Coordinates of N, CA and C in Angstrom, one line a residue:
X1 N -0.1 2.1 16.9 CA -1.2 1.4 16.2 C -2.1 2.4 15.5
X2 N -2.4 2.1 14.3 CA -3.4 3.3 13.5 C -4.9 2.7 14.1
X3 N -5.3 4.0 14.4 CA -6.8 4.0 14.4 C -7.7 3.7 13.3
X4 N -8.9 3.4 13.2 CA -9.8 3.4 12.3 C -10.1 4.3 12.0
X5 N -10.4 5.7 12.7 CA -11.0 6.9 12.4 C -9.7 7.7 12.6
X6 N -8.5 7.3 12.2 CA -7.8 8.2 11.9 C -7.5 8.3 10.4
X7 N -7.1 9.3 9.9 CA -6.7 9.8 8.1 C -5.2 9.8 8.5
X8 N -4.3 8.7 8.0 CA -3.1 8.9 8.0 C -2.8 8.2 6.6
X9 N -1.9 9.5 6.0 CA -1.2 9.1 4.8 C 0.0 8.3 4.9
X10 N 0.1 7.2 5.0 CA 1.4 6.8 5.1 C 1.7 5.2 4.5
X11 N 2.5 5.4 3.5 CA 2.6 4.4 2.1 C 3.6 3.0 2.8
X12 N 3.3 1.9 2.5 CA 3.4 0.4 3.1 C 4.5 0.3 2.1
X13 N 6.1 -0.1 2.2 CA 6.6 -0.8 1.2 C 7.3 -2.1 2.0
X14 N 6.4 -2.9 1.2 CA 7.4 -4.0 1.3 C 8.4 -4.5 0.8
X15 N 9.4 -4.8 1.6 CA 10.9 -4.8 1.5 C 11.9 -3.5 0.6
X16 N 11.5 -2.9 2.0 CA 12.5 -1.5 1.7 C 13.8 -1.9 2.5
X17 N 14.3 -2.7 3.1 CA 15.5 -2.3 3.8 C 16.6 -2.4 2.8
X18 N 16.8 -2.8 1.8 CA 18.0 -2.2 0.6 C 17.3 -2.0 -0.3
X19 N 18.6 -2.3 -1.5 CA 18.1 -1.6 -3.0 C 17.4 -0.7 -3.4
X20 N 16.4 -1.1 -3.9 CA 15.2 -0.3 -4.8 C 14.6 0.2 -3.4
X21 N 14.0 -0.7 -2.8 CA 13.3 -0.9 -1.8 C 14.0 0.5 -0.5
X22 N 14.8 0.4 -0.5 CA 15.3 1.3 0.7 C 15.4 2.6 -0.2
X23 N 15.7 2.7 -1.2 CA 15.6 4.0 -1.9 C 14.4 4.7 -1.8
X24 N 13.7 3.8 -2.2 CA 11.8 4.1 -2.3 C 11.3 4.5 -0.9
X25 N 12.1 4.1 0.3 CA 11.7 4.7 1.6 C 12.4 5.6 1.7
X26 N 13.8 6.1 1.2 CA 14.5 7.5 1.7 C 14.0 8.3 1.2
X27 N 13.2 8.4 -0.5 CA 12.8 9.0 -1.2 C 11.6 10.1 -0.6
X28 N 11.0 8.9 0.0 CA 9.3 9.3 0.7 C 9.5 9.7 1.9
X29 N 10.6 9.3 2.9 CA 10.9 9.7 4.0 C 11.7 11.5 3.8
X30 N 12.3 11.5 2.6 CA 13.3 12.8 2.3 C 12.0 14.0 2.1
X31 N 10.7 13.9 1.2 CA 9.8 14.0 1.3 C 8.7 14.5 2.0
X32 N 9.1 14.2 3.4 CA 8.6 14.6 4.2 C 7.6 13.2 4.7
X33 N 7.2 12.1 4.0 CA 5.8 11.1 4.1 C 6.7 10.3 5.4
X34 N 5.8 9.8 6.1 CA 5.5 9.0 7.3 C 5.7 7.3 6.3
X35 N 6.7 7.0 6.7 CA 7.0 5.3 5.7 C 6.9 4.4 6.7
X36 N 6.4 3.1 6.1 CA 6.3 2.1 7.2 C 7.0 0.7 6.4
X37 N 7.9 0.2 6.1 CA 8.8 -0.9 5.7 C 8.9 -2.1 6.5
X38 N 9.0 -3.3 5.7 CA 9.1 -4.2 6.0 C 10.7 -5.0 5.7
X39 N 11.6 -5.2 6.3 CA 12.8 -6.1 6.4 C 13.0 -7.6 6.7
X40 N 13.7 -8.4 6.5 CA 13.5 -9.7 6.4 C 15.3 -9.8 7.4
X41 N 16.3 -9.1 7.5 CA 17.0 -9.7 8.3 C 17.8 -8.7 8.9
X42 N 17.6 -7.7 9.0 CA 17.7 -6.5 10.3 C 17.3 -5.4 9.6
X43 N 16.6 -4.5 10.9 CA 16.1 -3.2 10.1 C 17.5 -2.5 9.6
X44 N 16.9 -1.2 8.3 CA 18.2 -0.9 8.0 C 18.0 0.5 8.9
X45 N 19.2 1.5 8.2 CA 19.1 2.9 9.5 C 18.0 3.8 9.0
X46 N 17.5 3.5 8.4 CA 16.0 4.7 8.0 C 15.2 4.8 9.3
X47 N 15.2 6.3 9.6 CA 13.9 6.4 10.9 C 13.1 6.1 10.8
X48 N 12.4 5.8 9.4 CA 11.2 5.0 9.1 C 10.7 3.9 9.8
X49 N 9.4 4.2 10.2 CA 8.6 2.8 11.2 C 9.3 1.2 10.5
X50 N 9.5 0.5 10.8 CA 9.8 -0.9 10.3 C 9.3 -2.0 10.7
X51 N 9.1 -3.7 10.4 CA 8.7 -4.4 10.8 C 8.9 -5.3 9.9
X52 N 9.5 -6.5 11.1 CA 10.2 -7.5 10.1 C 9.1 -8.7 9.1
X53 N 10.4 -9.4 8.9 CA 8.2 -10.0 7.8 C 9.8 -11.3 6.6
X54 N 9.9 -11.7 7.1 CA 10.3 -13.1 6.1 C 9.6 -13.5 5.2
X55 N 9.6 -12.8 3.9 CA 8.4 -13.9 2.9 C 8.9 -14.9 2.2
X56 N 10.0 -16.1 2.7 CA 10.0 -17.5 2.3 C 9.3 -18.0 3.5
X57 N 8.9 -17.5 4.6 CA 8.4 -17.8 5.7 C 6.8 -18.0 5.6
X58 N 6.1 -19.0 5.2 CA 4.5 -18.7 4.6 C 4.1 -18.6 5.7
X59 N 4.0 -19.1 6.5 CA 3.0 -18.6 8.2 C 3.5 -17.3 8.7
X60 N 5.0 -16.8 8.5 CA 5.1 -15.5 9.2 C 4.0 -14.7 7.8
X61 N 4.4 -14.9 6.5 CA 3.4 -14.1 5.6 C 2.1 -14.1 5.7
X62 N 1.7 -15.4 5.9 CA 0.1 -15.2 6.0 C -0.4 -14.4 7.4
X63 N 0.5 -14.6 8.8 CA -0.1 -13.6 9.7 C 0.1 -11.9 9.1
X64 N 0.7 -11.7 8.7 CA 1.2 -10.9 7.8 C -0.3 -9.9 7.7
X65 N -0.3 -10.7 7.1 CA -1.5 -10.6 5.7 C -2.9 -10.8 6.5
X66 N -2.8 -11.5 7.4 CA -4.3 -11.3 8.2 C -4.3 -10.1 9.3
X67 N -3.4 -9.4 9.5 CA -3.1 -8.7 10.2 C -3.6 -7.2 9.5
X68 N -2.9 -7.1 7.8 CA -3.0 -6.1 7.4 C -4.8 -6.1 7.0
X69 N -5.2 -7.3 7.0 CA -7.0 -7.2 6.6 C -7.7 -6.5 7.0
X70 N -7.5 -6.6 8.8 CA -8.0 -6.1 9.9 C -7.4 -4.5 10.4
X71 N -6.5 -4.0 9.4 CA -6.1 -3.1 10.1 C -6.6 -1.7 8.9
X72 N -6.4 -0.4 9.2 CA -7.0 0.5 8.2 C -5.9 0.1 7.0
X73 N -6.7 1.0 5.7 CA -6.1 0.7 4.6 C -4.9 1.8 4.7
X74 N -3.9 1.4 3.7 CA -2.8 1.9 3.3 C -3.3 2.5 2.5
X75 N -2.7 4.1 2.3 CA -2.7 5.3 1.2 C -1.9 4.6 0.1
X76 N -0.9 4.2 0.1 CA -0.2 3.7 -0.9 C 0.7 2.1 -0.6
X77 N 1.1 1.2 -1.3 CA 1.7 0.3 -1.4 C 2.2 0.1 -2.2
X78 N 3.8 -0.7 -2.1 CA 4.9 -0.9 -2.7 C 5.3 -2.0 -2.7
X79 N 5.6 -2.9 -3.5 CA 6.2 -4.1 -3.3 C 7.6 -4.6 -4.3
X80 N 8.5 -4.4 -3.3 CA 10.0 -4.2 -4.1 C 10.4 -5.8 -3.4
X81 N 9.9 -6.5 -2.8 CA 10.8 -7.8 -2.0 C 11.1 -8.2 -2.9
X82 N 11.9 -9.3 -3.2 CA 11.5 -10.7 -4.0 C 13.2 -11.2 -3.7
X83 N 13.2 -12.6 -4.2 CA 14.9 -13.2 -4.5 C 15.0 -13.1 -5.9
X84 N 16.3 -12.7 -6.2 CA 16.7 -12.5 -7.4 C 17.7 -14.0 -7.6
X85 N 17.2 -14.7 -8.6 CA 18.4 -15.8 -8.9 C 18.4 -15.5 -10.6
X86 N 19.8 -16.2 -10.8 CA 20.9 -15.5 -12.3 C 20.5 -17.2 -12.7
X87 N 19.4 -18.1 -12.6 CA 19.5 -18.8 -13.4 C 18.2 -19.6 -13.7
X88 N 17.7 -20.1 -14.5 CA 16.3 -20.6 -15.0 C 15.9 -21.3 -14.2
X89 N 14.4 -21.3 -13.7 CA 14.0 -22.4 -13.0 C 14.5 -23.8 -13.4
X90 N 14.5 -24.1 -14.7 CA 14.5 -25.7 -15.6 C 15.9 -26.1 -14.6
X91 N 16.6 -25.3 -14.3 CA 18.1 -25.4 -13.8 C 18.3 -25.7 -12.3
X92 N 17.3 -25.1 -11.5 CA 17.4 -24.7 -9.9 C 16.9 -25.9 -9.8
X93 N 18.0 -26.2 -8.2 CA 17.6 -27.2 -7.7 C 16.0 -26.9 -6.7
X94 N 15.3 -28.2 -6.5 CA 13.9 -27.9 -6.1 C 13.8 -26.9 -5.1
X95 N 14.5 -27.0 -4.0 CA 14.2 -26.5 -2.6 C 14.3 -25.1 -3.0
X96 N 15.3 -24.5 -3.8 CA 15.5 -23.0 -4.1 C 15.0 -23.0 -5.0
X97 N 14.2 -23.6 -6.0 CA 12.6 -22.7 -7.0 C 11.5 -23.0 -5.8
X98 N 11.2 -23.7 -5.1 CA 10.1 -23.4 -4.1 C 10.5 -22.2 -3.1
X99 N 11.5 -22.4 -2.6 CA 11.9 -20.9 -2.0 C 11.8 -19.3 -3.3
X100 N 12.1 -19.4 -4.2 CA 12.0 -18.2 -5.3 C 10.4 -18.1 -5.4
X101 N 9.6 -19.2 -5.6 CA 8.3 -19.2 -5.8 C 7.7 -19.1 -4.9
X102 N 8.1 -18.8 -3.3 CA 7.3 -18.6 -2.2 C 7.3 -16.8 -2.6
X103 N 8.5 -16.9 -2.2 CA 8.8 -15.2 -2.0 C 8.2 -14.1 -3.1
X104 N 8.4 -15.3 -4.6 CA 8.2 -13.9 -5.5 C 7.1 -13.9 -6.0
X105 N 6.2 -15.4 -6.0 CA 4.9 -15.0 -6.1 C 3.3 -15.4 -5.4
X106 N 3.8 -16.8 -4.5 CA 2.7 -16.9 -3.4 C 2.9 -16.0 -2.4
X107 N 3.8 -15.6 -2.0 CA 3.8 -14.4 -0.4 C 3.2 -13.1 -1.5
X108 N 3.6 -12.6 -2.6 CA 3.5 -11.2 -2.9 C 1.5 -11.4 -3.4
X109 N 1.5 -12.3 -3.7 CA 0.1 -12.2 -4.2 C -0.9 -12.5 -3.0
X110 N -0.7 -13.0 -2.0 CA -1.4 -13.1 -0.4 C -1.0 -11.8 -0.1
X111 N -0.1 -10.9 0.6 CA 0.2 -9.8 0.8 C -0.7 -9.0 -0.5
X112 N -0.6 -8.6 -1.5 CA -1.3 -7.7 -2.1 C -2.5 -7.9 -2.5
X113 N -3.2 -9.3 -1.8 CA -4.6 -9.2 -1.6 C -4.9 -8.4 -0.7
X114 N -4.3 -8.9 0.7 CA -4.8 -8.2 1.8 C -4.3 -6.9 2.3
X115 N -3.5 -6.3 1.6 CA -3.0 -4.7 1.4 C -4.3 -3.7 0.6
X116 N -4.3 -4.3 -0.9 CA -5.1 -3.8 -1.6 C -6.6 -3.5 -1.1
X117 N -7.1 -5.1 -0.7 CA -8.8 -4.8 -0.6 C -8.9 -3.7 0.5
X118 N -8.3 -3.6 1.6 CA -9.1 -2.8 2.6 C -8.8 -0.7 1.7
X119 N -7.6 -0.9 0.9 CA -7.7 0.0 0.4 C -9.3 0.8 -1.1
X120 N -9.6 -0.8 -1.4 CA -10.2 -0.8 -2.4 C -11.5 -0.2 -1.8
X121 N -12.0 -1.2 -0.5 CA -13.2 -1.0 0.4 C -12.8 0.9 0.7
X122 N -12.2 1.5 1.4 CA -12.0 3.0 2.0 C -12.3 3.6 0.7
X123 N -12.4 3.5 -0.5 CA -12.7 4.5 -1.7 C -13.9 3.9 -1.8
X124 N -14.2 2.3 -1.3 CA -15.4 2.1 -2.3 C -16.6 2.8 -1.1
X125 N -16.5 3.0 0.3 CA -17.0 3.8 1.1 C -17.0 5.3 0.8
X126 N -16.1 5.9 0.4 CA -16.6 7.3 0.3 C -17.4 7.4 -1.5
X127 N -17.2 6.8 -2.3 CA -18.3 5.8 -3.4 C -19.4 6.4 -2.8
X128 N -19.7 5.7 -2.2 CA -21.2 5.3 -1.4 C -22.0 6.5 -0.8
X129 N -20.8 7.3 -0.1 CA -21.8 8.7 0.7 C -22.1 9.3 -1.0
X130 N -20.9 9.7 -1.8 CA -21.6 10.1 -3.1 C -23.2 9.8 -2.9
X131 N -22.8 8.2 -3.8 CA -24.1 7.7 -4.2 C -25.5 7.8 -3.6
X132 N -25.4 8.1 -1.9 CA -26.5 8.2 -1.4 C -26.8 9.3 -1.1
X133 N -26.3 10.6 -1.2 CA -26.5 11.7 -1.9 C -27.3 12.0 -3.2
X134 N -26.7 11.7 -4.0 CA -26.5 11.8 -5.1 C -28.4 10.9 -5.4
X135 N -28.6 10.4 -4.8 CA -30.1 9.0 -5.2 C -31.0 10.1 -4.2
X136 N -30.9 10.8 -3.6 CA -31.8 11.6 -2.9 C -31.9 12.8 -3.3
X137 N -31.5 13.4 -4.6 CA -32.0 14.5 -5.2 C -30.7 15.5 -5.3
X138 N -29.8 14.8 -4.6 CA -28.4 16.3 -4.9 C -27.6 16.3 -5.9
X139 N -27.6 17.9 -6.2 CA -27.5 18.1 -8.4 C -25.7 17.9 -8.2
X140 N -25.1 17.9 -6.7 CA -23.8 17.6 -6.9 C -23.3 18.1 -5.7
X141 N -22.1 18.3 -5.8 CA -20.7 17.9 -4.8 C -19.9 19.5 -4.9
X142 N -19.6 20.2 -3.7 CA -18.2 20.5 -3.9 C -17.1 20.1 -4.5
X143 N -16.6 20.8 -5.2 CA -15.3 20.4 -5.9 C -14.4 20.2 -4.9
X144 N -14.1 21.0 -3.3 CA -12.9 20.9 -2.9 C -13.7 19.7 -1.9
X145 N -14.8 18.9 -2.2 CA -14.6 17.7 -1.1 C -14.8 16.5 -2.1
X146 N -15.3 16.6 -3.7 CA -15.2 15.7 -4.5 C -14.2 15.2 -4.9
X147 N -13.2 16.1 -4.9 CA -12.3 16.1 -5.5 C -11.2 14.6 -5.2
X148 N -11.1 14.5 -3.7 CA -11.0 13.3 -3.0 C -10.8 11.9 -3.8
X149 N -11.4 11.8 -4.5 CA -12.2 10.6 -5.5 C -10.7 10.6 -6.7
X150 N -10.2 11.6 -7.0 CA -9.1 11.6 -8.3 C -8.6 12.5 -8.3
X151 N -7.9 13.3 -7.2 CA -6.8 14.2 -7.1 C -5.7 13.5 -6.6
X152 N -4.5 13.7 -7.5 CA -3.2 13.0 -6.9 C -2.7 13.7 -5.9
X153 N -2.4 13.1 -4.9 CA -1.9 14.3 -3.4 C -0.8 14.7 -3.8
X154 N 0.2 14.4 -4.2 CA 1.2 15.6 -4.8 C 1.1 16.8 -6.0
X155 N 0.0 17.2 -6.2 CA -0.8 18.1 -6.9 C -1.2 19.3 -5.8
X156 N -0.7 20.7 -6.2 CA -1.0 21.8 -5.2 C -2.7 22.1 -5.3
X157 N -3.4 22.4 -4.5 CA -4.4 22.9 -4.4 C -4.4 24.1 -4.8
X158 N -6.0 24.2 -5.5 CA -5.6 25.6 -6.2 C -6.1 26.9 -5.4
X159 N -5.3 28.0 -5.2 CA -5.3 28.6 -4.3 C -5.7 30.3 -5.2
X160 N -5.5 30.0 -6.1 CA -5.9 31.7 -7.2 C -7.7 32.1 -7.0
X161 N -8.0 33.2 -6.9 CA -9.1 33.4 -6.7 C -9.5 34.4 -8.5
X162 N -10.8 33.9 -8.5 CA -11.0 34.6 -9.8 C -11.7 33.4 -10.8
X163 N -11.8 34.0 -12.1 CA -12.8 32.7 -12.9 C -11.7 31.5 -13.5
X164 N -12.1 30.6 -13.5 CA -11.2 29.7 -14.1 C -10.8 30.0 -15.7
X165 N -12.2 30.5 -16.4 CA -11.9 30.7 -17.8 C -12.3 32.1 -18.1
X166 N -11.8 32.6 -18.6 CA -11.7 34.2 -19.3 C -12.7 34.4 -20.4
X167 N -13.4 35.2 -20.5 CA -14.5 35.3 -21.8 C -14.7 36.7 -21.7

């Protein structure tokens, strides 16, 4: 279980156990990154943490999804699930456009509510120590703890010693 006051980098994709989706976890797992995937009808062989999750299933998705509200935010998320059908809705019989329409857009948009905000909240918190800093007279921030705010983590830290600009 993740702590609250733990800093773990480790990116959420839902429905990595094939395709796209399983690529996108070997990729991050090859990587070296700690992955956590979701599968809908056996995990696949990735060491990768897993947990199953049916999203034609709307009560297994909404616990889902209330689960992930209450839990720390995800560094990154992925959303590769969905059913693929080769033919127009105007065409599909009802029960399989309500099954296509659970999965590809009421489950993914409940899930990336409740993935996103706790992520939104964890930036809009370190926001904040800025700001209350920042309202009590401080002319600024280290760079190597500002930086936080808009440095992509696969970006090397700069490690050269000396001026940045030459004159």
């Amino acid at each position: 279980a993740r702590m609250a006051s733990e800093r773990i980098e480790i990116p959420l994709v839902i429905g990595g156990r094939r395709g796209i989706g399983a690529a996108v976890v070997q990729a991050l797992s090859d990587g070296g990154t700690e992955v956590t995937y979701t599968w809908r009808t056996a995990p696949g062989d990735s060491p990768a943490a897993a947990c199953r999750l049916d999203l034609a299933d709307r009560a297994a998705g909404e616990l889902f999804a209330q689960e992930q509200e209450a839990a720390p935010a995800w560094d990154a998320y992925v959303h590769v699930a969905g059913t693929t059908y080769d033919t127009l809705a105007a065409v599909m019989e009802q029960d399989a456009a309500e099954t296509v329409m659970q999965v590809n857009h009421w489950a993914f948009a409940r899930i990336a509510r409740a993935v996103v905000r706790p992520m939104l909240r964890a930036r809009a918190e370190f926001v904040s120590v800025l700001k209350f800093w920042l309202d009590r007279g401080v002319d600024g921030f280290r760079v190597d703890v500002a930086h936080g705010l808009v440095k992509e983590q696969n970006l090397a830290d700069w490690t050269q010693a000396g001026p940045v600009l030459g004159g």
